[in-house]
């Protein structure tokens, strides 16, 4: 099999050309376009040998090859996604997609029908049946995932958010296999033991760049995105001929906005390394952002998955179909990945104990100047500690805002984290007062600012009860306060990511529609009344989602182009 980028326009007949992720984005040089030749359908769950890379530099390998032609190798990454990753990450993700094969081919052991199929009689679940396949090192999902990632060269991607991004082709297919892949630390590292609950991080290898608390949320976001794509394909494909299905378009639009909000929070948490926060309890091993993601992502996406189940059932995609089978498999794997109700309750209790640390003084002015570096998803973060070799060697430069990530007090509780929360809510609220472009005919921006102001009022109202709630973290009132604080953090992540993406390129992530819809859902969960009339953002959000599934673009924050 081969992944090639021809130097001449004449490509082989079976090649599949991957166009730019968004037509509005500037087209890269013609020499940087890439084509991918899909492999033959696999008849057994074997993993091809390690691909080799030939571009500005070369990496040793054998078997299939990835060749990047043209004077600007980094342009391949620009064609790969609207928010391009480093070239190394794009190549690793492309290798992984080729190794996984066509997701619609039932003969492919990594296809959606094969992964969603029930375990054979006598097997002790999907992990046991995977281990019986005898693929790679280790046992079960861990060995299977490790063999794939070794072949794709994922061990060279060390930044946590970039590792998760390169794993997206695998994560969106299966939660159990994806969670094992996120925990994989590299060739020769023993597979993780047990499932994730965040306790002391023992379920993840020490060398894994992804914090243990974020393993499950990162995999769940991608897997839920795969189910959302199947539901949107069904509604978009049959909606014109069956008007009754159009009622699900607003539902899928809201699910899309919720998914983008959860991924925004997860990406920010992955991009912001934090020392363990003592207020979260001994052995938690994470900062506040990781704990918030561990609680709020499973909680919000539980509602999303329930809605997707209704849509798929209405469209005739039961458990026997691809979409229904993916949803049933994902739901069954929630406990394995530690993102079920029990996992969310664990992190809710940790957040309840940290409530007094969140009740300190807040800044009296809105956040001004550039958005902190960890919200700028298009920029690769500078690796914590010793920089990983080659991680920035593809035309991207490290962040110039190290102080945003390593200031005193930035341990995940209080400090500049709390300042960022209140500052972003204040900055969003300023738009309602016309201070940030809210009076220029931008009704969406004004509505977003008014909603941010309402959420800022809620955040201020929580300060006094939070000061005393930590005395009994197990009390119902303390857990309710933790729930509300976590939702406000989710809103702040949405505002920060949207503002960072609003850079004049006309990207969907930089627009107001998805952010307004996501914040509307957050306000509904908080029971906060909406601030007066506002434009309905569901139609443009649905139009974006339907356009993505038709153009072969993933429903992630990066707008990644799909190979298959």
Coordinates of C-alpha atoms in Angstrom, one line a residue:
X1 CA 0.0 0.0 0.0
X2 CA 1.2 3.6 -0.5
X3 CA 0.3 7.1 0.4
X4 CA 1.9 9.3 -2.2
X5 CA 1.9 12.8 -3.3
X6 CA 2.7 12.9 -7.0
X7 CA 5.0 15.6 -8.4
X8 CA 3.0 15.7 -11.6
X9 CA -0.8 16.2 -12.0
X10 CA -1.2 12.7 -13.6
X11 CA -2.2 10.5 -10.7
X12 CA -2.9 6.8 -10.8
X13 CA -6.5 5.8 -11.5
X14 CA -7.3 4.5 -8.0
X15 CA -6.0 7.6 -6.2
X16 CA -8.4 9.6 -4.1
X17 CA -7.7 13.3 -4.2
X18 CA -8.2 15.1 -0.9
X19 CA -9.3 18.8 -1.5
X20 CA -8.9 21.6 1.0
X21 CA -11.0 21.3 4.1
X22 CA -12.8 24.6 3.5
X23 CA -13.2 26.4 0.2
X24 CA -12.8 29.8 1.9
X25 CA -9.3 29.0 3.1
X26 CA -6.4 30.1 1.0
X27 CA -5.3 27.3 -1.4
X28 CA -1.8 26.1 -0.8
X29 CA 0.7 25.8 -3.7
X30 CA -0.3 23.3 -6.4
X31 CA 2.8 21.2 -5.7
X32 CA 1.7 20.6 -2.2
X33 CA -1.6 18.8 -3.1
X34 CA -1.6 15.2 -1.9
X35 CA -3.4 12.1 -3.0
X36 CA -3.9 8.9 -1.1
X37 CA -4.1 5.4 -2.7
X38 CA -6.3 3.2 -0.5
X39 CA -5.1 -0.2 0.5
X40 CA -6.7 -3.5 -0.5
X41 CA -9.3 -4.8 1.9
X42 CA -7.7 -6.7 4.7
X43 CA -8.7 -10.3 5.2
X44 CA -7.1 -10.6 8.6
X45 CA -6.3 -8.2 11.4
X46 CA -2.7 -7.9 10.4
X47 CA -0.9 -4.5 10.6
X48 CA 1.3 -3.4 7.7
X49 CA 4.9 -2.5 8.4
X50 CA 6.1 1.0 9.4
X51 CA 5.6 3.6 6.8
X52 CA 8.5 5.7 5.7
X53 CA 8.5 9.5 5.2
X54 CA 10.2 11.3 2.5
X55 CA 10.0 15.1 2.5
X56 CA 12.3 17.9 3.6
X57 CA 13.9 15.2 5.9
X58 CA 13.6 11.4 5.8
X59 CA 12.8 8.8 8.4
X60 CA 13.8 5.2 8.2
X61 CA 11.0 2.6 7.6
X62 CA 9.8 0.0 5.3
X63 CA 6.6 -1.3 3.7
X64 CA 4.3 1.5 2.6
X65 CA 5.7 5.0 1.9
X66 CA 4.5 8.5 2.4
X67 CA 6.1 11.0 0.1
X68 CA 5.6 14.7 0.2
X69 CA 6.5 16.6 -2.9
X70 CA 6.6 20.3 -3.6
X71 CA 8.6 23.2 -2.2
X72 CA 6.3 23.7 0.8
X73 CA 5.9 20.4 2.7
X74 CA 3.8 22.1 5.4
X75 CA 1.1 22.8 2.9
X76 CA 0.0 19.2 3.1
X77 CA -1.0 20.0 6.7
X78 CA -3.0 23.0 5.5
X79 CA -4.9 20.8 3.1
X80 CA -5.5 18.2 5.8
X81 CA -7.5 20.6 8.1
X82 CA -8.9 24.1 8.3
X83 CA -6.7 24.5 11.5
X84 CA -3.6 22.7 10.2
X85 CA -1.5 20.5 12.5
X86 CA 2.3 20.2 12.3
X87 CA 3.4 18.2 9.2
X88 CA 4.6 15.3 11.4
X89 CA 1.2 15.0 13.0
X90 CA -0.7 15.2 9.6
X91 CA 1.5 12.5 8.2
X92 CA 1.1 10.2 11.2
X93 CA -2.7 10.6 11.0
X94 CA -2.7 9.8 7.3
X95 CA -0.6 6.7 7.8
X96 CA -3.0 5.6 10.6
X97 CA -6.1 6.1 8.3
X98 CA -4.5 4.0 5.6
X99 CA -3.5 1.3 8.0
X100 CA -7.1 1.2 9.4
X101 CA -8.5 0.8 5.9
X102 CA -12.0 1.5 4.5
X103 CA -14.5 1.9 7.4
X104 CA -17.3 0.6 5.2
X105 CA -15.7 -2.6 4.1
X106 CA -17.1 -5.5 6.2
X107 CA -14.0 -7.6 5.4
X108 CA -11.8 -5.1 7.1
X109 CA -11.3 -6.0 10.8
X110 CA -11.1 -2.2 11.6
X111 CA -14.3 -1.3 9.6
X112 CA -17.3 0.1 11.4
X113 CA -19.4 -3.0 11.0
X114 CA -16.6 -5.2 12.3
X115 CA -15.9 -3.1 15.3
X116 CA -19.6 -2.7 16.1
X117 CA -20.3 -6.4 15.8
X118 CA -21.2 -8.3 19.0
X119 CA -18.5 -10.4 20.6
X120 CA -18.5 -14.1 19.6
X121 CA -20.3 -16.5 21.9
X122 CA -18.1 -17.6 24.7
X123 CA -15.9 -14.4 24.6
X124 CA -15.7 -12.2 27.7
X125 CA -16.5 -9.0 25.9
X126 CA -14.9 -7.1 23.1
X127 CA -11.5 -6.8 24.7
X128 CA -11.3 -10.6 25.0
X129 CA -12.3 -11.1 21.3
X130 CA -9.7 -8.5 20.3
X131 CA -7.0 -10.3 22.2
X132 CA -8.0 -13.6 20.6
X133 CA -7.0 -12.1 17.2
X134 CA -3.4 -12.2 18.4
X135 CA -2.5 -8.8 16.8
X136 CA 0.7 -7.0 18.0
X137 CA 2.3 -7.0 21.4
X138 CA 0.4 -7.3 24.6
X139 CA -3.2 -8.4 25.0
X140 CA -6.6 -7.2 23.9
X141 CA -7.2 -3.7 22.8
X142 CA -3.8 -2.5 24.1
X143 CA -1.8 -4.8 21.9
X144 CA -4.0 -4.2 18.9
X145 CA -3.7 -0.4 19.3
X146 CA 0.0 -0.5 20.1
X147 CA 0.8 -2.4 16.9
X148 CA -1.2 0.1 14.8
X149 CA 0.4 3.1 16.3
X150 CA 3.9 1.7 16.1
X151 CA 3.3 1.1 12.4
X152 CA 2.0 4.7 12.0
X153 CA 4.9 6.3 13.8
X154 CA 2.8 7.9 16.5
X155 CA 5.6 7.5 19.1
X156 CA 7.3 10.6 17.7
X157 CA 4.3 12.8 18.5
X158 CA 4.8 13.8 22.1
X159 CA 2.6 16.9 22.7
X160 CA -0.6 15.7 24.4
X161 CA -3.1 17.6 22.2
X162 CA -1.2 16.6 19.0
X163 CA -1.1 13.0 20.0
X164 CA -4.8 13.0 20.5
X165 CA -5.3 14.8 17.2
X166 CA -3.1 12.3 15.3
X167 CA -5.1 9.4 16.9
X168 CA -8.4 10.9 15.7
X169 CA -8.8 8.3 12.8
X170 CA -8.8 5.5 15.4
X171 CA -10.6 7.3 18.1
X172 CA -13.7 8.1 16.1
X173 CA -14.1 4.4 15.1
X174 CA -14.2 2.7 18.5
X175 CA -14.1 4.0 22.1
X176 CA -12.4 0.9 23.6
X177 CA -9.7 0.6 21.0
X178 CA -9.3 4.4 21.0
X179 CA -8.9 4.7 24.7
X180 CA -6.2 2.0 24.7
X181 CA -4.5 3.9 21.8
X182 CA -4.5 7.2 23.8
X183 CA -2.9 5.4 26.8
X184 CA -0.2 3.9 24.6
X185 CA 3.2 5.4 25.5
X186 CA 5.3 4.1 22.7
X187 CA 7.0 0.9 21.4
X188 CA 8.2 -1.3 24.2
X189 CA 6.0 0.3 26.9
X190 CA 3.9 -2.2 28.8
X191 CA 0.1 -1.9 28.1
X192 CA -2.0 0.0 30.7
X193 CA -3.7 -2.0 33.4
X194 CA -7.3 -1.5 34.5
X195 CA -9.7 1.2 33.5
X196 CA -9.5 5.0 34.0
X197 CA -11.1 6.6 37.1
X198 CA -8.5 9.3 37.5
X199 CA -7.2 7.6 40.7
X200 CA -3.5 8.2 40.9
X201 CA -3.3 7.8 37.1
X202 CA -2.2 4.2 37.4
X203 CA -4.1 3.2 34.3
X204 CA -1.8 5.1 32.0
X205 CA 1.9 4.5 31.3
X206 CA 4.3 7.1 32.8
X207 CA 5.6 7.9 29.4
X208 CA 2.2 8.6 27.8
X209 CA 1.9 12.3 27.0
X210 CA -1.8 12.4 27.6
X211 CA -2.8 12.8 31.3
X212 CA -4.8 9.9 32.7
X213 CA -7.8 12.0 33.6
X214 CA -8.1 13.1 29.9
X215 CA -7.8 9.7 28.3
X216 CA -11.5 8.9 28.5
X217 CA -12.8 12.4 27.6
X218 CA -10.5 12.7 24.6
X219 CA -11.6 9.3 23.3
X220 CA -15.3 9.9 24.0
X221 CA -15.4 13.2 22.1
X222 CA -14.0 11.6 19.0
X223 CA -16.1 8.4 19.3
X224 CA -19.3 10.5 19.8
X225 CA -18.3 12.5 16.7
X226 CA -18.3 9.4 14.7
X227 CA -21.8 8.6 15.8
X228 CA -22.9 12.2 15.1
X229 CA -21.5 11.9 11.6
X230 CA -23.5 8.7 10.9
X231 CA -26.7 10.4 12.2
X232 CA -26.1 13.5 10.1
X233 CA -25.4 11.4 7.0
X234 CA -28.8 9.7 7.5
X235 CA -30.7 12.9 8.0
X236 CA -28.9 14.9 5.3
X237 CA -29.2 12.1 2.8
X238 CA -32.9 11.5 3.2
X239 CA -34.1 14.8 4.5
X240 CA -35.1 16.2 1.1
X241 CA -37.1 13.1 0.2
X242 CA -38.6 12.5 3.7
X243 CA -39.7 15.8 5.2
X244 CA -40.5 14.1 8.6
X245 CA -36.7 13.7 9.1
X246 CA -36.1 17.5 8.9
X247 CA -37.4 17.8 12.5
X248 CA -34.1 16.3 13.6
X249 CA -31.9 18.9 11.9
X250 CA -32.1 21.3 14.9
X251 CA -31.4 18.4 17.3
X252 CA -28.3 17.4 15.4
X253 CA -27.2 21.1 15.2
X254 CA -27.4 21.3 19.0
X255 CA -25.5 18.0 19.4
X256 CA -22.8 19.4 17.1
X257 CA -22.4 22.6 19.1
X258 CA -22.3 20.6 22.4
X259 CA -19.6 18.3 20.9
X260 CA -17.5 21.3 19.7
X261 CA -17.8 22.8 23.2
X262 CA -16.6 19.5 24.9
X263 CA -13.8 19.2 22.5
X264 CA -12.8 22.8 23.0
X265 CA -12.5 22.2 26.7
X266 CA -10.6 18.9 26.3
X267 CA -8.2 20.5 23.8
X268 CA -7.5 23.5 26.2
X269 CA -6.9 21.1 29.0
X270 CA -4.5 19.0 26.9
X271 CA -2.6 22.1 25.8
X272 CA -2.2 23.6 29.3
X273 CA 0.2 21.4 31.4
X274 CA -0.7 21.8 35.1
X275 CA 0.9 20.6 38.3
X276 CA -1.3 18.4 40.5
X277 CA -3.8 20.5 42.4
X278 CA -3.8 19.7 46.1
X279 CA -7.3 21.1 46.5
X280 CA -8.6 18.3 44.3
X281 CA -7.5 15.7 46.7
X282 CA -4.5 13.5 47.3
X283 CA -3.6 11.3 44.4
X284 CA -5.8 13.1 41.8
X285 CA -2.7 13.9 39.7
X286 CA -4.4 16.6 37.7
X287 CA -5.1 20.3 37.6
X288 CA -8.6 21.8 37.6
X289 CA -9.0 21.8 33.9
X290 CA -8.5 18.0 33.7
X291 CA -10.9 17.5 36.5
X292 CA -13.5 19.7 34.9
X293 CA -13.2 17.8 31.6
X294 CA -13.4 14.5 33.4
X295 CA -16.8 15.5 34.8
X296 CA -18.5 17.8 32.3
X297 CA -17.6 15.9 29.1
X298 CA -19.2 12.6 30.0
X299 CA -22.2 14.5 31.6
X300 CA -22.9 16.6 28.5
X301 CA -22.2 13.9 26.0
X302 CA -24.6 11.5 27.8
X303 CA -27.4 13.9 26.7
X304 CA -25.9 14.1 23.2
X305 CA -25.7 10.3 22.8
X306 CA -29.3 10.0 24.0
X307 CA -30.4 12.4 21.3
X308 CA -28.4 10.6 18.7
X309 CA -30.1 7.4 19.7
X310 CA -33.5 8.9 19.0
X311 CA -32.4 10.3 15.6
X312 CA -30.8 7.0 14.5
X313 CA -33.9 5.0 15.6
X314 CA -36.2 7.4 13.7
X315 CA -34.1 7.0 10.6
X316 CA -34.3 3.2 10.9
X317 CA -30.7 2.7 12.1
X318 CA -31.1 0.3 14.9
X319 CA -28.4 -1.8 16.6
X320 CA -28.2 -4.0 13.5
X321 CA -27.2 -1.0 11.4
X322 CA -23.8 0.7 11.3
X323 CA -24.9 3.9 13.1
X324 CA -27.0 2.1 15.7
X325 CA -24.2 -0.5 16.2
X326 CA -21.6 2.2 16.7
X327 CA -23.8 3.8 19.4
X328 CA -24.6 0.6 21.1
X329 CA -20.8 -0.4 21.2
X330 CA -19.9 3.1 22.4
X331 CA -22.5 3.0 25.2
X332 CA -21.2 -0.4 26.3
X333 CA -17.6 0.8 26.4
X334 CA -18.3 3.9 28.6
X335 CA -17.5 2.0 31.8
X336 CA -14.3 0.5 30.3
X337 CA -13.1 4.0 29.5
X338 CA -14.1 5.5 32.8
X339 CA -16.5 8.0 31.2
X340 CA -19.7 6.6 32.6
X341 CA -21.9 8.0 35.4
X342 CA -19.5 6.6 38.0
X343 CA -16.5 8.2 36.4
X344 CA -18.2 11.6 36.2
X345 CA -19.3 11.4 39.8
X346 CA -15.7 10.8 40.9
X347 CA -14.5 14.0 39.3
X348 CA -17.6 15.9 40.5
X349 CA -16.6 15.0 44.1
X350 CA -13.1 16.2 43.5
X351 CA -14.4 19.5 42.1
X352 CA -16.7 19.9 45.1
X353 CA -13.7 19.7 47.4
X354 CA -11.9 22.4 45.4
X355 CA -14.8 24.9 45.6
X356 CA -13.3 27.2 48.3
X357 CA -10.2 27.7 46.0
X358 CA -12.5 29.0 43.3
X359 CA -14.1 31.6 45.5
X360 CA -11.2 34.1 45.6
X361 CA -11.1 37.5 44.2
X362 CA -11.8 37.9 40.5
X363 CA -10.3 40.5 38.1
X364 CA -12.2 43.8 37.8
X365 CA -11.6 44.2 34.1
X366 CA -12.3 42.0 31.1
X367 CA -9.6 40.0 29.5
X368 CA -7.7 42.2 27.0
X369 CA -5.0 41.6 24.5
X370 CA -4.3 38.3 22.7
X371 CA -6.2 35.2 23.9
X372 CA -4.0 33.0 26.1
X373 CA -1.9 30.6 24.1
X374 CA -3.7 27.4 25.2
X375 CA -6.9 28.6 23.5
X376 CA -5.2 29.0 20.1
X377 CA -5.7 25.5 18.7
X378 CA -4.0 26.3 15.4
X379 CA -0.7 26.8 17.2
X380 CA 1.2 23.7 18.4
X381 CA 2.0 24.2 22.1
X382 CA 5.6 24.4 23.2
X383 CA 6.4 21.0 24.8
X384 CA 6.6 21.1 28.6
X385 CA 10.1 20.6 30.0
X386 CA 12.6 19.4 27.4
X387 CA 11.3 20.1 23.9
X388 CA 10.6 17.0 21.9
X389 CA 13.0 16.6 19.0
X390 CA 11.5 17.6 15.7
X391 CA 8.1 18.6 17.1
X392 CA 8.4 22.1 15.8
X393 CA 10.6 21.4 12.8
X394 CA 8.1 21.9 10.1
X395 CA 7.6 25.6 9.7
X396 CA 5.5 26.1 12.9
X397 CA 7.0 28.1 15.7
X398 CA 6.5 27.5 19.4
X399 CA 4.2 29.7 21.3
X400 CA 5.6 33.0 22.4
X401 CA 3.3 33.1 25.5
X402 CA 5.0 30.8 27.9
X403 CA 3.9 33.0 30.8
X404 CA 0.3 32.0 30.1
X405 CA 1.1 28.4 30.9
X406 CA 3.7 28.5 33.7
X407 CA 2.9 31.5 35.8
X408 CA 3.0 31.2 39.6
X409 CA -0.4 30.0 40.8
X410 CA -1.1 28.2 37.5
X411 CA -1.5 24.9 39.3
X412 CA -5.0 24.3 38.0
X413 CA -6.7 25.8 41.1
X414 CA -7.2 29.5 41.4
X415 CA -4.2 31.7 40.1
X416 CA -4.3 32.7 36.5
X417 CA -6.8 29.9 35.7
X418 CA -9.5 31.7 37.6
X419 CA -8.4 35.0 36.0
X420 CA -8.8 33.5 32.6
X421 CA -12.3 32.2 33.4
X422 CA -13.6 35.5 34.8
X423 CA -11.7 37.5 32.2
X424 CA -13.2 35.6 29.2
X425 CA -16.7 35.9 30.6
X426 CA -16.1 39.6 31.1
X427 CA -14.7 40.0 27.6
X428 CA -17.7 38.2 26.1
X429 CA -20.1 40.3 28.2
X430 CA -18.4 43.5 26.9
X431 CA -19.8 42.7 23.5
X432 CA -23.3 43.2 24.8
X433 CA -22.4 46.7 25.8
X434 CA -21.0 47.5 22.4
X435 CA -17.4 47.4 23.6
X436 CA -16.3 44.6 21.3
X437 CA -18.1 45.1 18.0
X438 CA -21.6 44.4 19.4
X439 CA -23.0 47.6 17.8
X440 CA -21.9 47.0 14.3
X441 CA -24.9 45.2 13.0
X442 CA -23.6 41.8 14.3
X443 CA -26.7 40.5 16.0
X444 CA -25.0 37.1 16.7
X445 CA -22.1 38.9 18.4
X446 CA -24.4 41.0 20.5
X447 CA -26.5 38.0 21.5
X448 CA -23.3 36.1 22.4
X449 CA -22.2 39.0 24.5
X450 CA -25.5 39.3 26.3
X451 CA -25.5 35.6 27.1
X452 CA -21.9 35.8 28.3
X453 CA -23.0 38.6 30.6
X454 CA -25.8 36.5 32.0
X455 CA -23.3 33.7 32.7
X456 CA -20.9 36.1 34.3
X457 CA -23.6 37.2 36.7
X458 CA -24.1 33.5 37.6
X459 CA -20.4 33.1 38.2
X460 CA -20.4 36.0 40.6
X461 CA -23.4 34.7 42.4
X462 CA -21.6 31.4 43.1
X463 CA -18.7 32.9 44.9
X464 CA -20.2 33.2 48.4
X465 CA -21.7 29.7 48.6
X466 CA -18.5 28.2 47.2
X467 CA -16.5 29.6 50.2
X468 CA -18.3 27.3 52.6
X469 CA -19.2 24.4 50.4
X470 CA -15.8 22.7 50.8
X471 CA -16.6 21.8 54.4
X472 CA -18.7 18.9 53.2
X473 CA -17.7 18.0 49.6
X474 CA -20.1 15.0 49.6
X475 CA -23.2 17.1 50.3
X476 CA -25.8 17.5 47.6
X477 CA -25.4 21.3 47.7
X478 CA -21.6 21.0 47.2
X479 CA -22.0 18.7 44.2
X480 CA -24.6 21.0 42.7
X481 CA -22.2 23.9 43.0
X482 CA -19.4 21.9 41.4
X483 CA -21.8 21.1 38.5
X484 CA -22.5 24.8 37.9
X485 CA -18.9 25.8 38.2
X486 CA -17.9 23.1 35.7
X487 CA -20.5 24.3 33.2
X488 CA -19.2 27.9 33.5
X489 CA -15.7 26.6 32.7
X490 CA -17.1 24.9 29.7
X491 CA -18.6 28.3 28.6
X492 CA -15.3 30.0 29.1
X493 CA -13.6 27.4 27.0
X494 CA -16.1 28.0 24.2
X495 CA -15.6 31.8 24.4
X496 CA -11.8 31.5 24.4
X497 CA -11.6 29.0 21.5
X498 CA -14.0 31.0 19.4
X499 CA -12.2 34.3 20.0
X500 CA -8.8 32.7 19.2
X501 CA -10.2 31.3 15.9
X502 CA -11.8 34.6 14.9
X503 CA -8.7 35.7 12.9
X504 CA -10.2 37.0 9.7
X505 CA -10.1 33.8 7.7
X506 CA -13.9 33.2 8.0
X507 CA -13.5 29.9 9.8
X508 CA -16.6 28.3 11.2
X509 CA -14.9 27.9 14.6
X510 CA -14.3 31.7 14.6
X511 CA -18.0 32.5 14.0
X512 CA -20.7 33.2 16.6
X513 CA -23.3 30.6 15.5
X514 CA -21.9 27.5 17.2
X515 CA -20.7 29.4 20.2
X516 CA -24.1 31.0 20.7
X517 CA -25.8 27.6 20.4
X518 CA -23.4 25.9 22.8
X519 CA -23.8 28.7 25.4
X520 CA -27.6 28.5 25.0
X521 CA -27.4 24.8 25.9
X522 CA -25.1 25.6 28.9
X523 CA -27.6 28.2 30.1
X524 CA -30.4 25.7 29.8
X525 CA -28.5 23.2 31.9
X526 CA -27.9 25.9 34.5
X527 CA -31.5 26.9 34.4
X528 CA -30.4 30.5 33.6
X529 CA -33.0 32.4 31.5
X530 CA -31.9 33.6 28.1
X531 CA -31.4 37.4 27.8
X532 CA -34.1 38.5 25.5
X533 CA -34.6 37.8 21.8
X534 CA -31.7 36.4 19.8
X535 CA -31.2 35.0 16.3
X536 CA -31.7 31.2 16.1
X537 CA -28.3 29.7 15.3
X538 CA -29.5 26.2 14.7
X539 CA -30.1 26.6 10.9
X540 CA -26.5 27.8 10.1
X541 CA -25.0 25.2 12.4
X542 CA -26.9 22.4 10.7
X543 CA -25.9 23.8 7.3
X544 CA -22.3 23.5 8.4
X545 CA -22.7 20.0 9.7
X546 CA -24.6 18.8 6.6
X547 CA -22.0 20.4 4.4
X548 CA -19.2 18.7 6.3
X549 CA -20.7 15.2 5.9
X550 CA -21.2 15.8 2.2
X551 CA -17.7 17.1 1.6
X552 CA -16.0 14.4 3.7
X553 CA -15.0 16.7 6.6
X554 CA -14.9 15.5 10.2
X555 CA -17.2 17.2 12.8
X556 CA -14.3 18.2 15.0
X557 CA -13.0 21.7 16.0
X558 CA -10.2 21.5 13.4
X559 CA -12.4 20.7 10.4
X560 CA -10.2 17.7 9.5
X561 CA -10.5 16.3 6.0
X562 CA -11.5 12.6 6.0
X563 CA -9.7 10.1 3.8
X564 CA -12.5 7.6 3.5

